[in-house]
Coordinates of C-alpha atoms in Angstrom, one line a residue:
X647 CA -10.0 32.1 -15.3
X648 CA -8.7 31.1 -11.9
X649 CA -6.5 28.7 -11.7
X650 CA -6.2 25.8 -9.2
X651 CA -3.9 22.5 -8.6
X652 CA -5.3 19.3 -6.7
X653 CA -2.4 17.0 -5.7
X654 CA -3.7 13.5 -5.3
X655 CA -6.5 11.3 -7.3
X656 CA -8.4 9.7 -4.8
X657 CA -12.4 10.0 -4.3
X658 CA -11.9 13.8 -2.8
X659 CA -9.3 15.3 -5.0
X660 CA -11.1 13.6 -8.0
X661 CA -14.5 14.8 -7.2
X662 CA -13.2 18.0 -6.5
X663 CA -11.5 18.3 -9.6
X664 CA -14.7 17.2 -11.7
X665 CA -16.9 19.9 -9.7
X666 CA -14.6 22.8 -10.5
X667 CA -14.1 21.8 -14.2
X668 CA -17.8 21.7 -14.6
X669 CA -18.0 25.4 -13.1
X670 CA -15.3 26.6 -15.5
X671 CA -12.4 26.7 -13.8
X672 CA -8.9 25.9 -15.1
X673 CA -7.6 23.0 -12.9
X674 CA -5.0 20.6 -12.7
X675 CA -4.3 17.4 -11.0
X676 CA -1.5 15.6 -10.0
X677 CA -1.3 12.0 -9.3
X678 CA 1.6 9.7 -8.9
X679 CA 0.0 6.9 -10.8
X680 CA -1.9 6.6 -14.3
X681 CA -5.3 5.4 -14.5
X682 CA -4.3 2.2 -15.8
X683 CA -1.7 1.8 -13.3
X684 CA -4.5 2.3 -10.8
X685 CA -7.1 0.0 -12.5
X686 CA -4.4 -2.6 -12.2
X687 CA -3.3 -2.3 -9.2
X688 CA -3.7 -3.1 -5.2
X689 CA -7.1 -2.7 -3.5
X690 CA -6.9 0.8 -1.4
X691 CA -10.3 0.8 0.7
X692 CA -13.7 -0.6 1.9
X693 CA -15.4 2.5 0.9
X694 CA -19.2 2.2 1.4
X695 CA -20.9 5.1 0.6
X696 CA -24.5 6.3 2.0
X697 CA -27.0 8.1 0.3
X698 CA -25.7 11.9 1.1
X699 CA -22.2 11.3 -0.4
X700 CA -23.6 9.3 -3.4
X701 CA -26.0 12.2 -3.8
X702 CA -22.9 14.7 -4.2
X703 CA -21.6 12.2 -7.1
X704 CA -25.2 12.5 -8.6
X705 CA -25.5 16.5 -8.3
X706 CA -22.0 16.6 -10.3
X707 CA -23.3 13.9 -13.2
X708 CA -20.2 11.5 -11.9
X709 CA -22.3 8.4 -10.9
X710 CA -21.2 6.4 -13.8
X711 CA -22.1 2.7 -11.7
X712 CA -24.7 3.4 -10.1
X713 CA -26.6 1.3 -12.0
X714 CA -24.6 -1.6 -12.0
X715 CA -23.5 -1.6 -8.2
X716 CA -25.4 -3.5 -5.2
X717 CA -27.5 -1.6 -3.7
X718 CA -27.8 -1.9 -0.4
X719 CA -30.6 -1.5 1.3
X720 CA -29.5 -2.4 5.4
X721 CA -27.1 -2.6 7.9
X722 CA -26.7 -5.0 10.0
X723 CA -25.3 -5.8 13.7
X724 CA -24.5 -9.3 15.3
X725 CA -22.3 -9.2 18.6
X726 CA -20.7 -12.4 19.1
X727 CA -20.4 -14.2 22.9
X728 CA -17.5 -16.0 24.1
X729 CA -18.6 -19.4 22.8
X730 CA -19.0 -18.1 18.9
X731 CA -22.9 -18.3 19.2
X732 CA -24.4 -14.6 18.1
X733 CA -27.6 -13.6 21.2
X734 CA -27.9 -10.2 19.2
X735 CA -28.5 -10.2 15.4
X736 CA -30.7 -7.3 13.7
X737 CA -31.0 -5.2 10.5
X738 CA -31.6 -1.7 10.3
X739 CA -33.5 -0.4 6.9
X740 CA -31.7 2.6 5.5
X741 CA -33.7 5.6 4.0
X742 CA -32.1 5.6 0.7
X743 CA -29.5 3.0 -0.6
X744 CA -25.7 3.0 -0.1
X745 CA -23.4 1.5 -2.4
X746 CA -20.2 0.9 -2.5
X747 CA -17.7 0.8 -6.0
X748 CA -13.8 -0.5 -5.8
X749 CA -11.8 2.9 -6.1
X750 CA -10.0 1.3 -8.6
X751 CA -13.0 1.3 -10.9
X752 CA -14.0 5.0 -9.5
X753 CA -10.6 6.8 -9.8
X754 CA -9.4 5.4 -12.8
X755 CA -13.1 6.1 -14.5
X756 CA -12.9 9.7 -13.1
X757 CA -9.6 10.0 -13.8
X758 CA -10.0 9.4 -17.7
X759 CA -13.2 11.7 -17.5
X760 CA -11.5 14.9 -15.9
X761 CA -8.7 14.8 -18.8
X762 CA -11.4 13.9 -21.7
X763 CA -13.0 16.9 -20.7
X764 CA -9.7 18.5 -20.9
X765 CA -8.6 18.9 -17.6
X766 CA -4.8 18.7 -17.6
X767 CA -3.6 15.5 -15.7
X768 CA 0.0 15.2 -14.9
X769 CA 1.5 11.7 -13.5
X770 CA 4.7 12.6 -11.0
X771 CA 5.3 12.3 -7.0
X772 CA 5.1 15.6 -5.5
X773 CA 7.5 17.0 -2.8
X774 CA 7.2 19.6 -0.6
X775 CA 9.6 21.9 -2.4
X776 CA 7.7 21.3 -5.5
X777 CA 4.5 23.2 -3.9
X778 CA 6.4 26.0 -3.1
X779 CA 6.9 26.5 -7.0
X780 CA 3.5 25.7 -7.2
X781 CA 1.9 27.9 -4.5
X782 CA 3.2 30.7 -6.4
X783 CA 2.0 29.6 -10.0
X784 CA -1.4 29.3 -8.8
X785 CA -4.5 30.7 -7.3
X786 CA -5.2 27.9 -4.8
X787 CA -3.1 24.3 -4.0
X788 CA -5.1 21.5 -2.6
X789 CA -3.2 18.7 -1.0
X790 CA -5.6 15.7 -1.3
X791 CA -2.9 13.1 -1.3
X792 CA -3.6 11.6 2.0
X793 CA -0.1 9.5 3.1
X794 CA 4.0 10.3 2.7
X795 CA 5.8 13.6 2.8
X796 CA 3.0 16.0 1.8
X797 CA 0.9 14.7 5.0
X798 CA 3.7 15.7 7.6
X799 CA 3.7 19.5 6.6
X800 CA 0.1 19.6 8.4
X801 CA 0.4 19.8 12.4
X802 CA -1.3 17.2 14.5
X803 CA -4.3 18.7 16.4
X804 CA -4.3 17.3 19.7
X805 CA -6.9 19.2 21.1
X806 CA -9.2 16.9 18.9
X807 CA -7.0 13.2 18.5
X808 CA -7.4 11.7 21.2
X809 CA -5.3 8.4 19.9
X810 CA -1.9 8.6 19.2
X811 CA -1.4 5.4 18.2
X812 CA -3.1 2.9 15.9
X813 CA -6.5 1.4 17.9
X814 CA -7.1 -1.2 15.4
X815 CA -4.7 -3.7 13.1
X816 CA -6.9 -3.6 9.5
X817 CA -7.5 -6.6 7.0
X818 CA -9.1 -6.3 3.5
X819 CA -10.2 -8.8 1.4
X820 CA -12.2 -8.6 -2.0
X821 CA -14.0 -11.9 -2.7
X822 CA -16.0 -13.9 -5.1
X823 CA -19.1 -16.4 -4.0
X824 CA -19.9 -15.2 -0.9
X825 CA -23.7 -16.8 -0.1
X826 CA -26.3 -14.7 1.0
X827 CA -27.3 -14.6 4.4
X828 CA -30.4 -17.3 5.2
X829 CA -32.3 -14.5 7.1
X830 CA -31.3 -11.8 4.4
X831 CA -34.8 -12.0 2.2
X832 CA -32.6 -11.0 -1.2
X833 CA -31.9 -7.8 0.5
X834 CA -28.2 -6.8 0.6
X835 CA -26.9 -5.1 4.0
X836 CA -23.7 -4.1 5.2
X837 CA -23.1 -6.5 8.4
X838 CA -20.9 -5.0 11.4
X839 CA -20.0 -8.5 13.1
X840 CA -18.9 -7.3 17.0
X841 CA -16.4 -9.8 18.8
X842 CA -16.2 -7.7 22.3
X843 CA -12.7 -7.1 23.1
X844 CA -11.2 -8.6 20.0
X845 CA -12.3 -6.7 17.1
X846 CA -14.7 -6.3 14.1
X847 CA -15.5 -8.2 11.0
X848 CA -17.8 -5.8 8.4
X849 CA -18.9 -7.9 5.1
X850 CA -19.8 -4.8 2.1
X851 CA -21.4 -5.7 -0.9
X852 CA -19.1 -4.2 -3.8
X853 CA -18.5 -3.6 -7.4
X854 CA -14.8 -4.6 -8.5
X855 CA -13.0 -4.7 -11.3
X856 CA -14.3 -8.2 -12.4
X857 CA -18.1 -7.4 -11.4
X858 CA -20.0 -7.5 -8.2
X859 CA -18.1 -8.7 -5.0
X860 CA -17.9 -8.9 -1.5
X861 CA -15.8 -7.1 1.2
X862 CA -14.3 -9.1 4.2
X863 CA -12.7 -6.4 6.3
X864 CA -11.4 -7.4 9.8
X865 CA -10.4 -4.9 12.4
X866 CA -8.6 -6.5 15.2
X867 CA -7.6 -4.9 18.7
X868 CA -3.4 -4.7 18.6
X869 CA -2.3 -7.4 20.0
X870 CA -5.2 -9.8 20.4
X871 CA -6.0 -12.8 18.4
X872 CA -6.9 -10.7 15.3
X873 CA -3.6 -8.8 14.9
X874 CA -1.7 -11.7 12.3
X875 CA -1.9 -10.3 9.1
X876 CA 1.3 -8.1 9.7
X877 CA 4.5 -9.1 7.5
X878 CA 1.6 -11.1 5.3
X879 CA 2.2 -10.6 1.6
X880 CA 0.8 -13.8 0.0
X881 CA -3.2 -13.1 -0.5
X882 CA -4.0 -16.4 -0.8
X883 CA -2.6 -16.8 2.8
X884 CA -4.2 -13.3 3.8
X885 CA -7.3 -14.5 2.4
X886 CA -7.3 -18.2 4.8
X887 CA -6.1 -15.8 7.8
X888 CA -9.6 -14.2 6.8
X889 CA -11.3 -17.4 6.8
X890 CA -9.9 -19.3 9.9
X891 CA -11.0 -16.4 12.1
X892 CA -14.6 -16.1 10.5
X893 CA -14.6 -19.5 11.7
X894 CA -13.4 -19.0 14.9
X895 CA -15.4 -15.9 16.0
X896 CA -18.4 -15.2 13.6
X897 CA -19.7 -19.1 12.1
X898 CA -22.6 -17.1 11.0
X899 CA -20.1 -15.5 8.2
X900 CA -18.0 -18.7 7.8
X901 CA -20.9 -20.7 6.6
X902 CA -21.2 -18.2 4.1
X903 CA -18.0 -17.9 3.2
X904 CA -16.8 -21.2 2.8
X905 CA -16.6 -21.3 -1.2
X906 CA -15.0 -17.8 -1.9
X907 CA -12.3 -16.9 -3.7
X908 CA -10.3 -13.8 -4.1
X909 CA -11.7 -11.6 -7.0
X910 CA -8.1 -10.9 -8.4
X911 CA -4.0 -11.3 -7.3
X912 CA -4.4 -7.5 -5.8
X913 CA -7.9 -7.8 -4.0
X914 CA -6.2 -8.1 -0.2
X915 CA -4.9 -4.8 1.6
X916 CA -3.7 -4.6 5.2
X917 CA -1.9 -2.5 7.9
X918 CA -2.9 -0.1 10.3
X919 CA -2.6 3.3 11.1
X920 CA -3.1 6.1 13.8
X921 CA -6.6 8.1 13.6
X922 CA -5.5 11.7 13.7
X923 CA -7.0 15.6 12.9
X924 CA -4.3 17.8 11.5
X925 CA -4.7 21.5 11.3
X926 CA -6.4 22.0 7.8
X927 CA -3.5 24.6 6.1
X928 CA 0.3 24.0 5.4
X929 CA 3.0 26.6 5.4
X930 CA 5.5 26.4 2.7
X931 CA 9.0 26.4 3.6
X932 CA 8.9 29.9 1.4
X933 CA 6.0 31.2 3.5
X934 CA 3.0 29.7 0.7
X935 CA 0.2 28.2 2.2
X936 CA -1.6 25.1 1.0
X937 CA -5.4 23.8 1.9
X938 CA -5.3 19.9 3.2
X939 CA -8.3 18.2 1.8
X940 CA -10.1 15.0 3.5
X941 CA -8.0 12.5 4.9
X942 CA -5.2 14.9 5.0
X943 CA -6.6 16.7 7.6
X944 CA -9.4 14.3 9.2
X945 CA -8.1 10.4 8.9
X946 CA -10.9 8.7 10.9
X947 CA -10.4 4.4 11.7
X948 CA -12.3 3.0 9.1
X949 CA -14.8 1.1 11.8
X950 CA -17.6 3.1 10.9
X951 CA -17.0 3.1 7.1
X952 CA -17.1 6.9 7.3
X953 CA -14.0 7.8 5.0
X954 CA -14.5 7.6 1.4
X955 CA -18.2 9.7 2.8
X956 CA -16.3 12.3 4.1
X957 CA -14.0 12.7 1.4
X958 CA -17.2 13.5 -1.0
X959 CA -18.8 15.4 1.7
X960 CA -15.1 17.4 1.9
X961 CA -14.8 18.2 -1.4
X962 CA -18.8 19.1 -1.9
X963 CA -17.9 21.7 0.8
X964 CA -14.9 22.8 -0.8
X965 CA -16.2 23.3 -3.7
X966 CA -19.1 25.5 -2.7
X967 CA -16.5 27.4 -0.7
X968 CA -14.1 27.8 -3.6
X969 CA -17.5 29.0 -5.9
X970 CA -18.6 31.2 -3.2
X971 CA -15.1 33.3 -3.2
X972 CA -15.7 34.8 -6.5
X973 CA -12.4 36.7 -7.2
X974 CA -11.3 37.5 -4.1
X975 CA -7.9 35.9 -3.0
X976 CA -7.9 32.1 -1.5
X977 CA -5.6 33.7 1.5
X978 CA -5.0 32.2 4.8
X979 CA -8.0 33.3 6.7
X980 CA -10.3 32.0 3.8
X981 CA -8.2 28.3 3.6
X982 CA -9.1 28.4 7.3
X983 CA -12.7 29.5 6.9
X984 CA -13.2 26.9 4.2
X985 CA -11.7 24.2 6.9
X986 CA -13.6 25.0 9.5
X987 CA -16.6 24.9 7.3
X988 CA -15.8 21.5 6.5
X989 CA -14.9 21.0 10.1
X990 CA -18.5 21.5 11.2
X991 CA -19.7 18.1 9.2
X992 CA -16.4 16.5 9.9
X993 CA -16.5 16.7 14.2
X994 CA -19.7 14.6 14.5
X995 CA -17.9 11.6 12.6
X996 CA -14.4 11.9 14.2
X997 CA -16.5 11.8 17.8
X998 CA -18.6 9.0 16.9
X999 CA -16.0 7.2 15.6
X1000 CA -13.5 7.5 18.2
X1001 CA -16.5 6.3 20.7
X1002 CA -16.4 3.4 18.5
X1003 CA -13.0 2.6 18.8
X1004 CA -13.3 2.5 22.8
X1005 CA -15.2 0.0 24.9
X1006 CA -18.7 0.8 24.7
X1007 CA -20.2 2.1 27.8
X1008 CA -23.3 0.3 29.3
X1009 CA -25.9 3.2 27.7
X1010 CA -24.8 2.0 24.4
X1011 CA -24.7 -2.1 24.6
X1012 CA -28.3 -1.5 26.1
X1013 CA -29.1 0.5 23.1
X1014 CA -27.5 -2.3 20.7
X1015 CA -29.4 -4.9 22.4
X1016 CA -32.9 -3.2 22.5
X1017 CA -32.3 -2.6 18.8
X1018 CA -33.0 -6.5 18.6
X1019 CA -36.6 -5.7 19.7
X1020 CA -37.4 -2.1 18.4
X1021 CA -37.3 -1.7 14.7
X1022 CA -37.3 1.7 14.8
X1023 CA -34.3 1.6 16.8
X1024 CA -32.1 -0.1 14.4
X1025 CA -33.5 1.9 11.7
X1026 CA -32.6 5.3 13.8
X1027 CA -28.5 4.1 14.0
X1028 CA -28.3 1.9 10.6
X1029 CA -29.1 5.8 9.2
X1030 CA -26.6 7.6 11.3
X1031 CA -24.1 6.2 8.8
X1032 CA -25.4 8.5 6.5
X1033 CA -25.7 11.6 9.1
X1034 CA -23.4 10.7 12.1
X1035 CA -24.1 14.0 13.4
X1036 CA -28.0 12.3 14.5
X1037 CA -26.1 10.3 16.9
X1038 CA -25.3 13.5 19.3
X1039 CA -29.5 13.6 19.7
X1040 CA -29.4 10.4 21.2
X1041 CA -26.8 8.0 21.3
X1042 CA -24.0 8.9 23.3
X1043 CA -25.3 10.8 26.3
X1044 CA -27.2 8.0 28.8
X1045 CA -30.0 9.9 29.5
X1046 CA -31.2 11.1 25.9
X1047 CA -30.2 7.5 24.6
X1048 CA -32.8 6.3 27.9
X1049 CA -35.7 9.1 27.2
X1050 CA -35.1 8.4 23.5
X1051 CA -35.5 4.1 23.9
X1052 CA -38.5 4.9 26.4
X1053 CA -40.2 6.8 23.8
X1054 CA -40.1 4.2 21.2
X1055 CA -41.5 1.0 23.7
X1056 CA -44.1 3.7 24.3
X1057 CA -45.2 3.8 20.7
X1058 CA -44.7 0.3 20.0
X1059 CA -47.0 -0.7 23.3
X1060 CA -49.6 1.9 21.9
X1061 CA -49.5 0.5 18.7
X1062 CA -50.2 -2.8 20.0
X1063 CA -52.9 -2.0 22.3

C-alpha cells in the first residue's frame, strides 16, 4: 500500500485525504490544530461553493450539509453611483445551486471522519526540515497548508502574478438577522455590491456553527475609505465598521442589515494579502521534492469567491492524477505533470480574477449594464462562477463580448416579434 502524507486540513488537503482513503491508500495528515480547536475557533473564509466543486464533495460521499445549508439559487450585481443610489441591480439564475458551509463546520466534520475511518491524524506545526524526514519516509508529500514557512519553499511565478502587492484590504463578518432582500422572491443569491473605485461588499448566505447565517465580506481598494479594519481586534467594533459603510455606500444592504448581530465572539476575520502563483513543487533542503496543493501554489483575491472551488477542484485533480500513477514513482516530472494538469483549470480563474481586481474596461461595464436588460446575459456570467473558463468565450475580449450581446437582443427582439 502506497503511502502518502498531506500537511494541512483545510477544504483541499481534507478532501484529498478523504478521496485517497476511500481508494485504499494509507494516508496521513498533518494539521496544527484539533478539530475541536478548529470548531471553536476564528472564522477563516467566505467560501461559496458552485455546483462543480460541491459535485466533487458528492462523488466522494463527503456532503454531510448539504441538506441543511441555503441553497442558493442566484447571484446578484448592484453597482453603486456616487450619491449611494444603485442605476444597476440584476440577478443571474444559476444552473444548479451553490452553497456555502463555515469551514469550521466542514474541516472539523471531515476531520473527525478521515480518522474514524482510520486515517491517522497527527496535530503538530510542520517545518521545513521536518519534510525532509518526511519526503524520504513516504511515497508522495503534499503541502496543502496554505500560509507560514511551508509556503516560502515554493518560488513565485512571475510570468503569471501580475500583482505583487495586496490589491484589496479584506473584511469578514458572520451574522445573524439579516432581512431578505424586498425584490428577492424567497430566493437566496449571492449579491456582489460594486462601489467603483472604492471596493466591494459580497452578502453569502451560510451555514455556521450556530445554524444558517449571513456573510458580510468587504473588499476595499488600499488606501481608500474602505481600508479601516487594520489593527481592529474587537468584532463588535469590526462588525459597526461593517455597518457604517453599508450605510454609507450600499443603503440597499443597510436596510437589511440594521438588526444583525454577530453569530459568535470569532465570526469577524480581516487582513489582506498579495494574490500570487508559485511554482507547483518544492525542493528540500536534502534534495526531496514536495507537491504544493491549492492555495499553496494558486492564491487568487477572494473577489470572485473562487478559492474554497479551486481547492476541491485541486484536489479532485490530484487525486485522479495520484490514482492514475499506479505504482510507478511520484518523481519530479510526474509532481509537475500533475500541476500543470491542475494548472489547466486553475489559469482561467487566476485571469478572470486578476481582471476583476483592475478597473474594468468599457467592454465590460457595457456588458454589466446590458445585463440589467438581457436575462440571458446575467444568467451567462452568474454561471461563470461555476466555470470561469466560459468567460474567455465572451467576456473579456471587446469584440466577442459585442457579437456575443448582439446575438442575444437579436433573440430577445425575435421572440418578441
Amino acid at each position: 500500500m502506497r503511502k502518502i502524507l498531506i500537511v494541512g486540513a483545510g477544504q483541499a488537503g481534507l478532501q484529498l485525504a478523504l478521496g485517497l482513503q476511500g481508494r485504499g491508500y494509507e494516508v496521513t495528515l498533518m494539521s496544527n490544530r484539533t478539530a475541536d480547536e478548529i470548531r471553536d475557533g476564528r472564522v477563516m473564509s467566505t467560501q461559496c461553493m458552485f455546483d462543480t466543486a460541491l459535485q466533487h464533495e458528492r462523488d466522494l460521499g463527503i456532503n454531510f450539509w448539504e441538506e441543511q445549508t441555503p441553497r442558493i439559487e442566484g447571484l446578484g450585481v448592484s453597482v453603486a453611483a456616487p450619491d449611494a443610489s444603485r442605476p444597476i441591480d440584476w440577478v443571474g439564475r444559476l444552473d444548479g445551486y451553490a452553497q456555502s458551509v463555515d469551514q469550521r463546520v466542514k474541516m472539523a466534520g471531515w476531520m473527525e471522519t478521515f480518522a474514524e475511518r482510520g486515517g491517522k491524524l497527527v496535530i503538530h506545526g510542520v517545518a521545513v526540515s521536518d519534510l525532509d524526514y518526511f519526503s524520504r519516509a513516504y511515497d508522495l508529500v503534499l503541502v496543502a497548508a496554505g500560509k507560514g514557512e511551508l509556503v516560502s519553499m515554493f518560488r513565485r511565478d512571475a510570468s503569471r502574478s501580475p500583482y505583487e502587492a495586496p490589491q484589496r484590504s479584506l473584511a469578514v463578518a458572520y451574522v445573524h438577522g439579516l432581512e431578505p432582500r424586498p425584490e428577492s422572491g424567497g430566493r437566496l443569491a449571492v449579491n456582489v455590491n460594486l462601489v467603483p473605485g472604492i471596493g466591494e461588499l459580497i452578502v453569502i448566505p451560510t451555514l455556521t456553527t450556530s445554524g444558517p447565517a449571513d456573510i458580510l465580506f468587504w473588499e476595499g481598494v488600499p488606501g481608500g475609505p474602505l481600508d479601516v479594519f487594520q489593527g481592529v481586534k474587537d468584532p463588535e467594533e469590526q462588525l459597526r465598521l461593517t455597518l457604517d459603510l453599508m450605510r454609507q455606500f450600499t443603503p440597499w444592504e443597510y436596510d437589511r442589515a440594521r438588526s444583525v448581530e454577530l453569530t459568535d465572539a470569532n465570526g469577524t476575520l480581516a487582513g489582506r494579502y498579495a494574490p500570487t502563483v508559485r511554482q507547483g513543487v518544492a525542493e528540500l533542503p536534502s534534495g526531496g521534492l514536495v507537491l504544493g496543493v491549492a492555495d499553496v501554489v494558486v492564491a487568487n483575491d477572494p473577489i470572485t469567491g473562487q478559492g474554497s472551488n479551486s481547492a476541491a477542484k485541486c484536489a479532485a485533480s490530484y487525486l485522479e492524477s495520484i490514482t492514475e500513477r499506479g505504482d510507478q514513482p511520484f518523481d519530479g516530472a510526474w509532481m509537475q505533470s500533475a500541476f500543470d494538469r491542475y494548472w489547466r483549470i486553475a489559469e482561467p480563474v487566476t485571469q478572470w480574477t486578476n481582471a476583476m481586481l483592475a478597473p474594468p474596461p468599457e467592454h465590460v461595464l457595457q456588458v454589466i449594464g446590458a445585463a440589467g436588460e438581457l436575462q440571458p446575459v446575467a444568467d451567462r456570467f452568474a454561471n461563470g462562477f461555476n466555470d470561469p473558463a466560459d468567460y474567455e468565450q465572451w467576456f473579456f475580449d471587446p469584440e466577442l463580448a459585442a457579437a456575443y450581446l448582439g446575438e442575444v437582443q437579436a433573440g430577445q427582439a425575435a421572440q418578441s416579434a
